[in-house]
CSV table of C-alpha atoms (C1' of nucleotides) in Angstrom, one decimal:
chain,number,residue,atom,x,y,z
G,1,MET,CA,111.1,131.5,101.8
G,2,LYS,CA,113.6,132.2,99.0
G,3,ASN,CA,114.3,130.8,95.8
G,4,ASN,CA,116.6,130.8,92.8
G,5,ILE,CA,114.2,130.3,90.0
G,6,LYS,CA,115.2,133.1,87.9
G,7,GLN,CA,119.1,132.0,88.1
G,8,LEU,CA,118.3,128.3,87.1
G,9,ARG,CA,115.9,129.7,84.4
G,10,GLU,CA,118.3,131.8,83.1
G,11,VAL,CA,121.3,129.3,82.7
G,12,ARG,CA,118.8,126.9,80.9
G,13,GLY,CA,117.6,129.6,78.7
G,14,ILE,CA,114.0,129.2,79.6
G,15,SER,CA,111.6,132.5,80.0
G,16,GLN,CA,108.9,132.8,82.6
G,17,GLY,CA,106.2,132.1,80.1
G,18,LYS,CA,108.2,128.7,78.8
G,19,LEU,CA,108.5,127.5,82.4
G,20,ALA,CA,104.9,128.3,83.1
G,21,LEU,CA,103.9,126.1,80.1
G,22,MET,CA,106.1,123.4,81.4
G,23,CYS,CA,104.5,123.5,84.8
G,24,SER,CA,100.9,124.0,83.7
G,25,VAL,CA,100.4,127.0,85.4
G,26,SER,CA,100.1,130.8,84.1
G,27,ARG,CA,102.9,133.1,83.3
G,28,GLN,CA,101.9,135.5,86.4
G,29,THR,CA,102.0,132.5,88.7
G,30,ILE,CA,105.9,132.1,88.0
G,31,ASN,CA,106.3,135.7,88.0
G,32,ALA,CA,104.8,136.1,91.4
G,33,ILE,CA,106.8,133.3,92.8
G,34,GLU,CA,110.0,134.6,91.5
G,35,ASN,CA,109.4,137.7,93.0
G,36,ASN,CA,108.4,136.5,96.2
G,37,LYS,CA,104.6,137.6,96.5
G,38,TYR,CA,103.7,134.1,97.4
G,39,ASP,CA,105.1,130.5,97.9
G,40,PRO,CA,103.9,127.9,95.5
G,41,SER,CA,102.0,124.8,96.4
G,42,LEU,CA,104.1,121.9,97.2
G,43,GLU,CA,102.9,120.2,93.9
G,44,LEU,CA,104.1,123.3,92.1
G,45,ALA,CA,107.1,123.4,94.0
G,46,PHE,CA,108.0,119.9,92.8
G,47,GLY,CA,107.0,120.7,89.2
G,48,ILE,CA,109.1,123.8,89.0
G,49,ALA,CA,112.3,121.6,90.3
G,50,ASP,CA,111.4,119.1,87.8
G,51,ALA,CA,111.1,121.5,85.0
G,52,LEU,CA,114.6,123.0,86.0
G,53,GLU,CA,116.0,119.5,86.7
G,54,THR,CA,116.7,119.7,90.2
G,55,LYS,CA,115.5,119.3,93.7
G,56,VAL,CA,112.9,121.2,95.7
G,57,ASP,CA,115.6,121.6,98.2
G,58,SER,CA,117.7,123.1,95.8
G,59,VAL,CA,115.3,125.4,94.4
G,60,PHE,CA,113.9,126.8,97.8
G,61,LYS,CA,115.4,127.6,101.0
G,62,TYR,CA,113.1,128.0,104.0
G,63,GLN,CA,114.0,130.9,106.2
G,64,LYS,CA,112.0,132.3,109.2
G,65,LYS,CA,108.9,133.9,108.3
G,66,GLU,CA,108.9,137.3,107.0
G,67,LYS,CA,105.6,139.3,108.0
G,68,LYS,CA,103.7,140.6,104.8
G,69,ARG,CA,103.7,144.5,104.6
G,70,GLY,CA,100.5,146.6,103.4
J,1,MET,CA,101.9,113.3,96.0
J,2,LYS,CA,102.8,110.7,98.4
J,3,ASN,CA,105.0,111.1,101.7
J,4,ASN,CA,106.5,108.9,104.3
J,5,ILE,CA,105.7,110.9,107.4
J,6,LYS,CA,104.3,108.2,109.3
J,7,GLN,CA,107.4,105.8,108.9
J,8,LEU,CA,109.7,108.6,109.6
J,9,ARG,CA,107.5,109.7,112.6
J,10,GLU,CA,107.5,106.2,114.1
J,11,VAL,CA,111.4,105.2,113.9
J,12,ARG,CA,111.6,108.6,115.9
J,13,GLY,CA,108.8,107.9,118.4
J,14,ILE,CA,107.0,111.4,117.6
J,15,SER,CA,103.2,111.1,117.8
J,16,GLN,CA,101.0,113.0,115.5
J,17,GLY,CA,100.3,115.5,118.3
J,18,LYS,CA,104.1,116.2,119.1
J,19,LEU,CA,105.0,116.6,115.3
J,20,ALA,CA,101.9,119.2,115.0
J,21,LEU,CA,103.6,121.1,118.0
J,22,MET,CA,107.1,121.1,116.6
J,23,CYS,CA,105.7,122.5,113.1
J,24,SER,CA,103.1,124.9,114.9
J,25,VAL,CA,100.1,123.5,113.1
J,26,SER,CA,97.2,121.6,114.4
J,27,ARG,CA,97.1,117.9,115.1
J,28,GLN,CA,94.3,117.5,112.3
J,29,THR,CA,96.3,119.1,109.7
J,30,ILE,CA,99.3,116.5,110.4
J,31,ASN,CA,96.7,113.7,110.0
J,32,ALA,CA,95.1,115.1,106.9
J,33,ILE,CA,98.3,115.1,105.3
J,34,GLU,CA,99.5,111.9,106.5
J,35,ASN,CA,96.4,110.2,104.9
J,36,ASN,CA,96.6,112.1,101.9
J,37,LYS,CA,93.5,114.5,102.3
J,38,TYR,CA,95.4,117.0,100.9
J,39,ASP,CA,99.1,118.4,100.4
J,40,PRO,CA,100.7,120.8,102.9
J,41,SER,CA,101.9,124.3,101.9
J,42,LEU,CA,105.5,124.4,100.9
J,43,GLU,CA,106.2,126.1,104.2
J,44,LEU,CA,104.8,123.1,106.2
J,45,ALA,CA,106.7,120.8,104.0
J,46,PHE,CA,110.0,122.4,105.0
J,47,GLY,CA,108.8,122.4,108.6
J,48,ILE,CA,108.0,118.8,108.6
J,49,ALA,CA,111.2,117.8,107.0
J,50,ASP,CA,112.6,119.8,109.5
J,51,ALA,CA,111.2,118.1,112.5
J,52,LEU,CA,111.9,114.8,111.0
J,53,GLU,CA,115.4,115.9,110.5
J,54,THR,CA,115.4,115.0,106.7
J,55,LYS,CA,114.6,116.9,103.3
J,56,VAL,CA,111.5,117.8,101.4
J,57,ASP,CA,112.6,115.6,98.7
J,58,SER,CA,112.9,112.6,101.0
J,59,VAL,CA,109.6,113.1,102.8
J,60,PHE,CA,107.5,114.1,99.7
J,61,LYS,CA,107.4,112.3,96.1
J,62,TYR,CA,105.6,113.9,93.5
J,63,GLN,CA,103.3,111.5,91.3
J,64,LYS,CA,100.7,112.3,88.8
J,65,LYS,CA,97.8,114.0,90.2
J,66,GLU,CA,94.9,111.7,91.4
J,67,LYS,CA,91.6,112.9,90.9
J,68,LYS,CA,89.6,113.7,93.8
J,69,ARG,CA,86.5,111.2,94.0
J,70,GLY,CA,83.0,112.4,95.1
K,1,DC,C1',84.5,100.7,134.6
K,2,DC,C1',86.8,105.0,134.1
K,3,DT,C1',90.6,107.7,132.2
K,4,DT,C1',94.6,109.0,129.2
K,5,DG,C1',96.8,109.1,124.6
K,6,DA,C1',97.0,108.3,120.1
K,7,DT,C1',94.2,108.2,115.7
K,8,DG,C1',90.2,109.0,112.1
K,9,DT,C1',86.9,111.9,110.8
K,10,DC,C1',83.4,115.7,109.8
K,11,DA,C1',81.9,120.6,109.0
K,12,DA,C1',82.0,125.7,109.0
K,13,DA,C1',85.1,129.5,108.9
K,14,DC,C1',88.9,131.7,107.7
K,15,DA,C1',93.6,132.7,105.0
K,16,DC,C1',96.4,132.0,101.2
K,17,DT,C1',97.3,130.3,96.4
K,18,DT,C1',96.1,130.3,91.5
K,19,DT,C1',93.7,131.9,87.5
K,20,DT,C1',91.9,135.2,84.3
K,21,DT,C1',91.8,139.7,82.2
K,22,DA,C1',94.0,143.7,81.5
K,23,DC,C1',97.7,147.2,81.0
K,24,DA,C1',102.6,149.0,81.1
K,25,DC,C1',107.3,149.3,79.8
K,26,DA,C1',111.8,147.7,77.1
K,27,DT,C1',114.0,145.0,73.4
K,28,DT,C1',114.3,142.9,68.8
K,29,DG,C1',113.4,142.8,64.1
K,30,DG,C1',110.0,143.6,59.8
Z,1,DC,C1',106.0,152.6,62.8
Z,2,DC,C1',104.2,148.1,64.1
Z,3,DA,C1',104.3,143.3,65.7
Z,4,DA,C1',106.5,140.1,68.9
Z,5,DT,C1',108.6,138.4,73.1
Z,6,DG,C1',109.9,138.9,77.8
Z,7,DT,C1',108.8,141.0,82.1
Z,8,DG,C1',106.1,143.5,86.1
Z,9,DT,C1',101.8,144.7,88.2
Z,10,DA,C1',96.8,145.0,89.9
Z,11,DA,C1',91.9,143.4,91.0
Z,12,DA,C1',88.1,139.9,91.1
Z,13,DA,C1',86.9,135.3,91.3
Z,14,DA,C1',87.9,130.4,91.9
Z,15,DG,C1',90.0,126.7,94.4
Z,16,DT,C1',93.0,124.8,98.3
Z,17,DG,C1',95.3,124.6,103.0
Z,18,DT,C1',94.5,125.2,107.9
Z,19,DT,C1',92.1,125.9,112.3
Z,20,DT,C1',88.7,125.0,115.8
Z,21,DG,C1',85.1,122.3,117.9
Z,22,DA,C1',83.2,117.8,118.1
Z,23,DC,C1',82.5,113.0,118.2
Z,24,DA,C1',84.3,107.8,117.8
Z,25,DT,C1',87.6,103.7,118.0
Z,26,DC,C1',91.5,101.4,120.0
Z,27,DA,C1',95.1,100.1,123.6
Z,28,DA,C1',97.3,100.6,128.1
Z,29,DG,C1',96.7,101.0,133.3
Z,30,DG,C1',94.3,102.7,137.8
DNA sequence: CCTTGATGTCAAACACTTTTTACACATTGG
DNA sequence: CCAATGTGTAAAAAGTGTTTGACATCAAGG
């Protein structure tokens, strides 16, 4: 799964912390998702898309699962 | 979160079991999601949308969280 | 009646997501 | 220097999603 949260965030001038507030999650959660540590829950994916005024399908793109490394 | 998996499935003549196979998850998982026991992971949401030849935003609609009852 | 396929439900176990707390570095401005 | 803001990272604990195995109901057909 890849996402363009960072780009969408930056053109809107929203920090990770602000986006976290808008989605009611921790700043670390947004940071981890942006950096592909893990995928958000479906609910949070909708929250993020909503905060960025776009669609889930526009923020996230599915791609074959990448195996986790060490 | 609500979804129209059942309707999308039925117009395509796909059973819960078949959809489960297409998504590589158990039949119970599809059943539980259809019956709003819980929301799928984002990855599975994409898998379901894909199997039903539509978009995540078309299959699932976000709505205020419903508190769990005993 | 018996079998088969589709659906609904439960519980235990396991894997993954999220929170919390804490520390690090860079930049901006007093 | 010191404070504030934005970002990256880590570990433990809590919460959520998924699998497996089991059992129940309903409908269709031998």
